[in-house]
Coordinates of C-alpha atoms in Angstrom, one line a residue:
M1196 CA -26.4 12.1 -30.9
M1197 CA -26.6 15.3 -28.9
N1198 CA -27.9 13.4 -25.8
Q1199 CA -25.0 10.9 -26.2
A1200 CA -22.4 13.7 -26.4
F1201 CA -24.0 15.4 -23.4
S1202 CA -23.7 12.2 -21.4
I1203 CA -20.1 11.8 -22.2
D1204 CA -19.3 15.4 -21.3
Y1205 CA -21.3 15.0 -18.1
F1206 CA -19.3 11.9 -17.2
I1207 CA -16.0 13.6 -17.9
L1208 CA -17.1 16.6 -15.8
L1209 CA -18.0 14.4 -12.9
A1210 CA -14.7 12.6 -13.1
G1211 CA -12.8 15.9 -13.0
L1212 CA -14.9 17.2 -10.1
L1213 CA -14.4 13.9 -8.1
L1214 CA -10.6 14.0 -8.7
V1215 CA -10.5 17.7 -7.6
A1216 CA -12.6 16.8 -4.5
G1217 CA -10.3 13.9 -3.8
V1218 CA -7.1 16.0 -4.0
I1219 CA -8.6 18.7 -1.8
T1220 CA -9.7 16.1 0.8
A1221 CA -6.2 14.6 0.8
K1222 CA -4.8 18.1 1.4
F1223 CA -7.0 18.7 4.5
S1224 CA -7.2 15.2 5.9
T1225 CA -4.0 15.6 7.9
R1226 CA -5.2 18.9 9.4
L1227 CA -8.5 17.3 10.3
G1228 CA -6.7 14.3 11.9
V1229 CA -8.8 11.9 9.7
P1230 CA -7.2 9.4 7.2
A1231 CA -7.7 10.5 3.6
L1232 CA -9.5 7.2 2.7
V1233 CA -12.4 8.0 5.0
L1234 CA -12.9 11.4 3.3
F1235 CA -12.6 9.7 -0.2
L1236 CA -15.3 7.2 0.9
L1237 CA -17.5 10.1 2.1
V1238 CA -17.1 11.9 -1.2
G1239 CA -18.3 8.8 -3.0
M1240 CA -21.3 8.4 -0.7
L1241 CA -22.2 12.1 -1.0
A1242 CA -22.1 11.9 -4.8
G1243 CA -24.1 8.7 -4.9
S1244 CA -27.9 8.3 -5.3
D1245 CA -28.5 8.4 -1.6
G1246 CA -26.5 11.7 -1.4
L1247 CA -26.6 14.5 -4.0
G1248 CA -27.7 12.0 -6.6
F1249 CA -25.1 12.8 -9.2
I1250 CA -24.2 9.2 -9.9
Y1251 CA -26.2 6.0 -9.6
F1252 CA -23.8 3.0 -9.2
D1253 CA -24.6 -0.4 -8.0
N1254 CA -22.4 -2.7 -10.1
P1255 CA -20.1 -4.8 -7.8
T1256 CA -18.4 -6.4 -10.8
Y1257 CA -17.1 -3.0 -12.0
A1258 CA -16.3 -2.0 -8.5
Q1259 CA -14.2 -5.2 -8.1
L1260 CA -12.4 -4.6 -11.4
I1261 CA -11.5 -1.0 -10.4
G1262 CA -10.6 -2.0 -6.9
I1263 CA -8.2 -4.8 -8.0
L1264 CA -6.6 -2.6 -10.6
A1265 CA -6.1 0.1 -8.0
L1266 CA -4.6 -2.4 -5.5
V1267 CA -2.1 -3.5 -8.1
I1268 CA -1.0 0.1 -8.6
I1269 CA -0.9 0.9 -4.9
L1270 CA 1.0 -2.3 -4.0
F1271 CA 3.5 -1.6 -6.8
E1272 CA 4.2 1.9 -5.6
G1273 CA 4.5 0.7 -2.0
G1274 CA 7.0 -2.0 -3.0
L1275 CA 9.0 0.5 -5.1
Q1276 CA 9.5 2.7 -2.0
T1277 CA 10.5 -0.1 0.3
K1278 CA 14.2 -0.6 0.9
W1279 CA 15.2 -4.3 1.0
S1280 CA 17.9 -3.6 3.6
T1281 CA 15.1 -2.6 5.9
I1282 CA 12.5 -5.1 5.1
K1283 CA 14.7 -8.2 5.3
R1284 CA 15.2 -7.5 9.0
V1285 CA 11.5 -7.7 9.6
A1286 CA 10.7 -10.5 7.2
A1287 CA 10.0 -13.1 9.9
P1288 CA 7.4 -11.1 11.9
S1289 CA 5.9 -9.6 8.8
L1290 CA 5.3 -13.0 7.2
S1291 CA 4.1 -14.4 10.4
L1292 CA 1.5 -11.6 10.8
A1293 CA 0.6 -12.0 7.1
T1294 CA -0.2 -15.7 7.4
I1295 CA -0.7 -16.9 11.0
G1296 CA -1.9 -13.5 12.0
V1297 CA -4.5 -13.3 9.3
I1298 CA -5.8 -16.8 10.0
L1299 CA -6.1 -16.1 13.8
T1300 CA -7.8 -12.8 13.2
S1301 CA -10.2 -14.3 10.7
S1302 CA -11.0 -17.1 13.1
G1303 CA -11.6 -14.8 16.0
V1304 CA -13.9 -12.6 14.0
A1305 CA -15.7 -15.6 12.5
V1306 CA -16.7 -16.9 16.0
A1307 CA -18.2 -13.5 16.8
A1308 CA -19.9 -13.2 13.4
K1309 CA -21.5 -16.6 13.8
F1310 CA -23.6 -15.3 16.7
I1311 CA -23.9 -11.6 16.0
L1312 CA -24.9 -12.0 12.3
D1313 CA -26.8 -15.3 12.9
V1314 CA -25.3 -17.1 9.9
S1315 CA -23.8 -20.5 9.3
W1316 CA -20.3 -21.4 10.3
L1317 CA -19.0 -21.3 6.7
E1318 CA -20.6 -17.9 6.2
A1319 CA -19.1 -16.7 9.5
F1320 CA -15.6 -17.8 8.4
L1321 CA -16.1 -16.1 5.0
F1322 CA -16.9 -12.9 6.9
G1323 CA -13.8 -13.3 9.0
A1324 CA -11.6 -14.0 6.0
I1325 CA -12.8 -10.8 4.3
V1326 CA -11.9 -8.6 7.2
G1327 CA -8.9 -10.6 8.3
S1328 CA -6.1 -8.6 6.5
T1329 CA -4.8 -5.1 7.0
D1330 CA -4.9 -2.9 4.0
A1331 CA -1.8 -1.7 2.1
A1332 CA -3.4 1.5 0.8
A1333 CA -4.5 2.5 4.3
V1334 CA -1.3 1.6 6.0
F1335 CA 1.0 3.2 3.4
A1336 CA -1.0 6.4 3.5
V1337 CA -1.3 6.7 7.3
L1338 CA 2.3 5.8 8.1
K1339 CA 3.8 8.1 5.3
G1340 CA 5.6 10.9 7.0
K1341 CA 5.0 9.6 10.5
N1342 CA 8.0 9.2 12.9
I1343 CA 7.1 5.7 14.1
R1344 CA 10.1 3.6 15.0
K1345 CA 11.6 2.2 11.8
R1346 CA 11.3 -1.5 12.8
L1347 CA 7.6 -1.1 13.7
G1348 CA 6.8 0.9 10.5
S1349 CA 8.6 -1.5 8.3
T1350 CA 6.8 -4.5 9.9
L1351 CA 3.4 -2.9 9.3
E1352 CA 4.2 -2.0 5.7
A1353 CA 5.6 -5.4 4.9
E1354 CA 2.7 -7.1 6.6
S1355 CA 0.1 -5.1 4.7
G1356 CA 1.9 -5.6 1.4
T1357 CA 2.0 -9.4 1.8
N1358 CA -1.2 -10.3 3.7
D1359 CA -3.7 -9.4 0.9
P1360 CA -3.0 -12.7 -0.9
M1361 CA -3.9 -14.7 2.2
A1362 CA -7.2 -12.9 2.6
V1363 CA -8.0 -13.3 -1.1
F1364 CA -7.2 -17.0 -0.9
L1365 CA -9.3 -17.6 2.3
T1366 CA -12.2 -15.6 0.8
I1367 CA -12.3 -17.4 -2.5
S1368 CA -11.9 -20.8 -0.7
F1369 CA -14.9 -20.2 1.6
I1370 CA -17.0 -19.0 -1.3
E1371 CA -16.1 -22.2 -3.1
L1372 CA -17.0 -24.3 -0.1
L1373 CA -20.4 -22.5 0.1
V1374 CA -21.3 -23.0 -3.5
S1375 CA -19.8 -26.5 -4.0
D1376 CA -21.7 -29.7 -3.4
Q1377 CA -18.5 -31.7 -2.8
P1378 CA -15.7 -29.5 -1.5
N1379 CA -12.2 -30.8 -1.9
Y1380 CA -10.2 -29.7 1.2
L1381 CA -7.0 -31.4 0.0
F1382 CA -7.1 -29.5 -3.3
M1383 CA -7.5 -26.2 -1.3
L1384 CA -4.4 -26.9 0.7
G1385 CA -2.4 -27.6 -2.5
S1386 CA -3.9 -24.4 -4.0
F1387 CA -2.5 -22.4 -1.1
F1388 CA 1.1 -23.5 -1.7
W1389 CA 0.6 -23.1 -5.4
Q1390 CA -0.6 -19.5 -5.1
M1391 CA 1.9 -18.3 -2.6
G1392 CA 4.9 -20.2 -4.0
L1393 CA 4.4 -19.2 -7.7
G1394 CA 3.4 -15.7 -6.6
I1395 CA 6.9 -15.3 -5.1
V1396 CA 8.7 -17.0 -8.0
F1397 CA 6.9 -15.1 -10.7
G1398 CA 7.2 -11.8 -8.8
F1399 CA 11.0 -12.2 -8.4
A1400 CA 11.5 -13.4 -12.0
L1401 CA 9.4 -10.7 -13.6
G1402 CA 10.9 -8.0 -11.3
K1403 CA 14.4 -9.0 -12.5
I1404 CA 13.3 -9.0 -16.1
A1405 CA 11.7 -5.6 -15.7
S1406 CA 14.8 -4.1 -14.1
L1407 CA 17.0 -5.4 -16.9
A1408 CA 14.6 -4.2 -19.6
I1409 CA 14.3 -0.7 -18.1
N1410 CA 18.1 -0.3 -18.0
R1411 CA 18.9 -1.9 -21.3
I1412 CA 16.2 -0.5 -23.6
N1413 CA 16.9 3.0 -25.1
L1414 CA 13.6 4.8 -25.3
D1415 CA 13.2 8.1 -27.2
S1416 CA 11.5 9.9 -24.4
S1417 CA 12.3 9.7 -20.6
G1418 CA 8.5 9.9 -20.0
L1419 CA 8.1 6.4 -21.4
Y1420 CA 10.2 4.8 -18.7
P1421 CA 7.6 5.2 -15.9
V1422 CA 4.9 3.8 -18.3
F1423 CA 7.2 0.9 -19.1
A1424 CA 7.6 0.1 -15.4
L1425 CA 3.9 0.3 -14.8
A1426 CA 3.3 -2.0 -17.7
F1427 CA 5.4 -4.6 -16.0
A1428 CA 3.3 -4.3 -12.9
L1429 CA 0.1 -5.0 -14.8
L1430 CA 1.8 -7.8 -16.7
T1431 CA 3.1 -9.4 -13.5
Y1432 CA -0.3 -9.4 -11.9
S1433 CA -2.1 -10.7 -15.0
V1434 CA 0.4 -13.5 -16.0
T1435 CA 0.6 -14.7 -12.4
A1436 CA -3.2 -14.6 -11.8
L1437 CA -3.9 -16.4 -15.1
I1438 CA -2.0 -19.5 -13.9
G1439 CA -4.0 -19.5 -10.7
A1440 CA -1.3 -18.0 -8.5
S1441 CA -1.4 -14.8 -6.3
G1442 CA -1.0 -11.8 -8.6
L1443 CA -1.1 -9.3 -5.8
L1444 CA 1.8 -11.1 -4.0
A1445 CA 3.7 -11.2 -7.3
V1446 CA 3.3 -7.5 -7.9
Y1447 CA 4.6 -6.6 -4.4
I1448 CA 7.6 -8.9 -4.8
A1449 CA 8.3 -7.5 -8.3
A1450 CA 8.1 -4.0 -7.0
L1451 CA 10.6 -4.8 -4.2
V1452 CA 13.0 -6.2 -6.8
I1453 CA 12.6 -3.2 -9.2
G1454 CA 12.7 -0.6 -6.4
N1455 CA 16.0 -2.0 -5.0
S1456 CA 17.7 -2.2 -8.4
D1457 CA 19.9 0.4 -9.9
L1458 CA 17.4 2.0 -12.4
T1459 CA 17.7 4.4 -15.3
Y1460 CA 15.4 7.4 -14.7
R1461 CA 14.7 6.1 -11.2
H1462 CA 13.4 9.5 -10.0
S1463 CA 10.9 9.8 -12.9
I1464 CA 9.6 6.2 -12.3
F1465 CA 9.1 6.8 -8.6
R1466 CA 7.4 10.2 -8.9
F1467 CA 5.1 9.0 -11.7
N1468 CA 4.0 5.9 -9.8
E1469 CA 3.5 7.9 -6.6
G1470 CA 1.1 10.3 -8.4
F1471 CA -0.7 7.5 -10.2
A1472 CA -1.1 5.5 -7.0
W1473 CA -2.7 8.6 -5.4
M1474 CA -5.1 8.9 -8.3
M1475 CA -6.0 5.2 -8.2
Q1476 CA -6.5 5.4 -4.4
I1477 CA -8.9 8.4 -4.9
L1478 CA -10.8 6.6 -7.7
M1479 CA -11.0 3.3 -5.7
F1480 CA -12.4 4.7 -2.5
V1481 CA -14.8 7.0 -4.3
I1482 CA -16.1 4.1 -6.4
L1483 CA -16.5 2.0 -3.2
G1484 CA -18.3 4.9 -1.6
L1485 CA -20.6 5.1 -4.5
L1486 CA -21.4 1.4 -4.2
V1487 CA -22.7 1.7 -0.7
F1488 CA -26.2 3.2 0.0
P1489 CA -26.2 5.2 3.2
T1490 CA -29.9 4.5 3.9
Q1491 CA -29.0 0.9 4.2
L1492 CA -25.7 1.4 5.9
F1493 CA -26.9 3.7 8.7
D1494 CA -29.6 1.4 9.8
W1495 CA -29.6 0.8 13.6
D1496 CA -29.4 -3.0 13.1
I1497 CA -26.3 -2.6 10.8
I1498 CA -24.8 0.1 13.1
I1499 CA -25.1 -2.1 16.3
R1500 CA -23.7 -5.2 14.6
G1501 CA -21.0 -3.3 12.9
V1502 CA -19.8 -1.5 16.1
V1503 CA -19.7 -4.7 18.1
L1504 CA -17.8 -6.6 15.4
S1505 CA -15.5 -3.7 14.8
L1506 CA -14.7 -3.4 18.5
L1507 CA -14.1 -7.2 18.8
L1508 CA -11.8 -7.0 15.8
M1509 CA -9.8 -4.1 17.1
L1510 CA -9.7 -5.0 20.8
V1511 CA -9.8 -8.8 20.8
A1512 CA -9.2 -10.7 17.6
R1513 CA -6.3 -8.5 16.2
P1514 CA -4.4 -8.2 19.5
I1515 CA -4.6 -12.0 20.2
A1516 CA -3.4 -12.7 16.6
V1517 CA -0.5 -10.2 17.0
F1518 CA 0.6 -11.4 20.4
L1519 CA 0.5 -15.1 19.3
S1520 CA 2.1 -14.7 15.9
T1521 CA 5.0 -12.6 17.1
I1522 CA 6.1 -14.8 20.1
G1523 CA 9.9 -14.9 20.3
M1524 CA 10.5 -12.2 17.7
G1525 CA 12.0 -9.6 19.9
F1526 CA 9.1 -7.2 20.3
S1527 CA 8.3 -5.7 23.7
V1528 CA 4.7 -5.7 25.1
K1529 CA 4.4 -2.0 24.1
E1530 CA 5.5 -2.7 20.5
R1531 CA 3.1 -5.6 20.1
T1532 CA 0.3 -3.5 21.5
F1533 CA 1.1 -0.9 18.9
L1534 CA 1.2 -3.5 16.1
A1535 CA -2.2 -4.7 17.2
W1536 CA -3.7 -1.2 17.2
A1537 CA -2.2 -0.2 13.9
G1538 CA -3.9 -3.1 11.9
L1539 CA -5.9 -0.8 9.7
R1540 CA -8.7 -2.1 7.5
G1541 CA -9.4 -0.3 4.2
A1542 CA -10.1 -1.0 0.6
V1543 CA -9.2 -4.7 0.6
P1544 CA -12.1 -5.9 2.8
I1545 CA -14.6 -3.8 0.8
V1546 CA -13.3 -5.1 -2.5
L1547 CA -13.4 -8.7 -1.1
A1548 CA -16.9 -8.0 0.1
T1549 CA -18.0 -7.8 -3.6
F1550 CA -16.9 -11.4 -4.2
P1551 CA -19.9 -12.9 -2.3
M1552 CA -22.2 -10.4 -4.1
I1553 CA -21.0 -11.5 -7.5
A1554 CA -21.3 -15.2 -6.4
G1555 CA -24.9 -14.5 -5.5
L1556 CA -24.6 -15.7 -1.9
E1557 CA -27.7 -15.2 0.3
N1558 CA -26.2 -12.8 2.9
S1559 CA -23.9 -10.9 0.6
Q1560 CA -25.6 -7.6 1.0
L1561 CA -25.6 -7.9 4.7
F1562 CA -21.9 -8.7 4.7
F1563 CA -21.1 -5.8 2.4
N1564 CA -22.9 -3.2 4.6
V1565 CA -21.4 -4.6 7.9
I1566 CA -17.9 -4.8 6.4
F1567 CA -18.2 -1.3 5.1
F1568 CA -19.1 -0.1 8.5
V1569 CA -16.3 -2.0 10.1
V1570 CA -13.8 -0.4 7.7
L1571 CA -15.2 3.0 8.3
T1572 CA -14.9 2.7 12.1
S1573 CA -11.4 1.1 11.9
A1574 CA -10.1 3.9 9.7
L1575 CA -11.7 6.6 11.8
I1576 CA -10.7 5.3 15.2
Q1577 CA -7.4 3.5 14.6
G1578 CA -6.2 5.6 11.7
S1579 CA -6.6 8.9 13.5
T1580 CA -4.9 7.8 16.7
I1581 CA -1.8 5.9 15.4
S1582 CA 0.5 8.8 16.1
Y1583 CA -1.1 9.5 19.5
F1584 CA -0.6 5.8 20.5
A1585 CA 3.0 5.8 19.3
E1586 CA 3.8 8.9 21.4
K1587 CA 2.0 7.6 24.5
L1588 CA 3.8 4.3 24.2
H1589 CA 7.2 6.1 23.5
L1590 CA 7.6 4.3 20.2
T1591 CA 8.5 7.3 18.1
G1592 CA 11.9 7.6 16.4
T1593 CA 13.7 10.5 14.7
Q1594 CA 11.2 12.9 13.0
K1595 CA 11.0 12.2 9.3
Q1596 CA 12.0 15.1 7.2
T1597 CA 9.8 16.0 4.2
P1598 CA 12.0 17.5 1.5
L1599 CA 11.2 21.1 1.0
H1600 CA 13.0 21.4 -2.3
S1601 CA 11.6 21.0 -5.8
L1602 CA 14.4 20.1 -8.2
E1603 CA 13.3 18.6 -11.5
L1604 CA 15.9 16.3 -13.1
V1605 CA 16.4 17.0 -16.8
S1606 CA 17.0 14.2 -19.1
I1607 CA 20.4 14.2 -20.8
G1608 CA 18.9 12.3 -23.8
K1609 CA 21.2 9.8 -25.4
A1610 CA 24.3 11.1 -23.7
N1611 CA 26.3 8.6 -21.7
A1612 CA 25.6 10.4 -18.4
E1613 CA 22.8 11.1 -15.9
I1614 CA 22.0 13.1 -12.8
I1615 CA 21.4 10.9 -9.7
E1616 CA 20.0 11.9 -6.3
I1617 CA 21.8 10.7 -3.1
E1618 CA 20.6 11.3 0.4
I1619 CA 23.2 11.4 3.2
S1620 CA 22.1 9.5 6.3
E1621 CA 23.7 9.3 9.7
N1622 CA 25.0 5.8 8.8
N1623 CA 26.5 7.1 5.5
I1624 CA 30.2 6.3 5.0
V1625 CA 31.0 9.9 3.8
A1626 CA 28.9 11.7 6.5
N1627 CA 30.9 14.6 8.1
Q1628 CA 33.6 14.4 5.3
S1629 CA 34.3 17.3 3.0
L1630 CA 33.9 16.9 -0.7
A1631 CA 37.7 17.2 -1.2
E1632 CA 38.3 14.2 1.1
I1633 CA 36.1 11.9 -1.0
A1634 CA 37.8 9.9 -3.7
F1635 CA 35.4 10.5 -6.5
P1636 CA 35.8 8.6 -9.8
K1637 CA 36.6 10.6 -12.9
D1638 CA 33.8 12.4 -14.8
V1639 CA 31.8 13.0 -11.6
L1640 CA 30.4 16.4 -10.6
V1641 CA 28.4 17.3 -7.5
N1642 CA 26.0 19.9 -9.0
A1643 CA 23.9 20.9 -5.9
I1644 CA 23.4 20.2 -2.2
I1645 CA 20.0 20.7 -0.6
R1646 CA 20.3 21.2 3.2
Q1647 CA 17.2 21.8 5.3
G1648 CA 15.4 23.2 2.2
D1649 CA 18.3 25.6 1.3
L1650 CA 20.4 25.3 -1.9
I1651 CA 24.1 25.1 -1.2
T1652 CA 26.7 25.6 -3.9
P1653 CA 29.2 22.7 -3.5
A1654 CA 32.9 23.5 -3.0
G1655 CA 35.9 21.4 -2.0
D1656 CA 35.7 22.4 1.6
T1657 CA 31.9 21.8 1.8
R1658 CA 31.4 19.2 4.6
L1659 CA 28.5 16.8 4.1
Q1660 CA 25.9 16.4 6.9
A1661 CA 23.2 13.8 7.6
G1662 CA 20.1 14.8 5.8
D1663 CA 21.9 16.5 2.9
I1664 CA 20.5 15.6 -0.6
L1665 CA 23.1 15.6 -3.4
Y1666 CA 22.5 15.9 -7.1
V1667 CA 25.5 14.3 -8.8
L1668 CA 26.2 14.3 -12.6
V1669 CA 27.9 11.0 -13.3
A1670 CA 29.0 9.0 -16.4
K1671 CA 26.9 5.8 -16.6
Q1672 CA 29.9 3.6 -16.4
S1673 CA 30.8 5.2 -13.0
K1674 CA 27.3 5.2 -11.6
Q1675 CA 27.8 2.0 -9.5
A1676 CA 31.1 3.2 -8.2
V1677 CA 29.4 6.4 -7.0
K1678 CA 26.6 4.4 -5.4
T1679 CA 29.2 2.3 -3.5
L1680 CA 31.1 5.4 -2.5
F1681 CA 27.9 6.9 -0.9
A1682 CA 26.7 3.6 0.6
D1683 CA 25.4 3.4 4.1
K1684 CA 27.0 1.4 6.9
E1685 CA 25.0 -1.6 8.1
P1686 CA 21.8 0.1 9.3
M1687 CA 20.3 -0.5 12.7
L1688 CA 16.6 -0.7 13.2
D1689 CA 15.3 1.0 16.3

């Protein structure tokens, strides 16, 4: 009994230490110029049996479970933060990159893998499918806070949020071809439209239901609303996946619908999911780091093959795919070059690399080690140079401002009012107007204005400026009127 209690306490201690290490590495990753995911992976590798020996972990099934769960949370948080008014203007190039781009990238890598890894054509295309998609966790994390042009950043975020289903579909399809005696190609084509089509339909429908439920239900504690929203994310993935459709695509679509709806306790829902997504990102990358054994990874044979495949992916396959899949979509050569370079690989290829291991394919361990090395080099080389490339190509926009304030919104309980947060942009209708000039509905009070980190007490002659953040006390029946009053003009993507 004592030994069992000690094991539980030891496990909890390790979990706490790993989370502390993850948060600290995230803090210093920006200063070091290295994406946080690389440091998370290194923490896992250091804690593993080939490192300090704290944890022995070699179970790809558990790693896949944790990885998929983390991806659901990360995609949900990314979708919540994405404005539909922005993403709908990059829908065409994003979808083209997420489908045609993934197929072209996978095919290019497959041709190289056939000869470099000395495997069959089907195995080569399986390898290409696994590394064919960019990674949402990596892209969201690297682009957050960067002043990349809005159109480019939105395209990359939308692509990474929607191309995972294509990579999953291709990976599972090639595994089925490898293990099946009589593969049915026509069935696979039908499966593709089934997965993508129902993924979109279920994501949109469940997103609408979630938004309605969050606003209509009257919970006793405001802390339950973020949990309720998260529950819908898990429900959306599981229900969609159980009918054989793309759960990851459904989660991202549902998050877009929820995030662009007028939500009760919106601030609490967003902040909770942002923190939880960070925790899942740390956990996922640490677990994936534990799964790899550095003595196997840093073998000269793996290093040479991994470097060659990684360079071909970054410098040949991805650029060709980007230039071909964005023809006629209004991108300049410089912009397409940047889109090609910013195609980060991250957790998704490593998680997908566990699928062949679970299926018991012959070269699954070789695939996992090479793919891990490809991800590591992609994150290190591309992830740490995205800002540099954007500046050199003159593709930076207005510097994004990180809010310096810390104002906690207090729940008003069951009162028929709430405090909402409104940010004034350059395109805002009321920008440069004084508060006295704005025709507020009744029962509306501007409580505070945050301007460049300073608190300003609002008065009638206070003139609003771009970048101001307003905290407005409003009756619930007037909430939509206030939102309309502070709406942006039609935004332009640079």
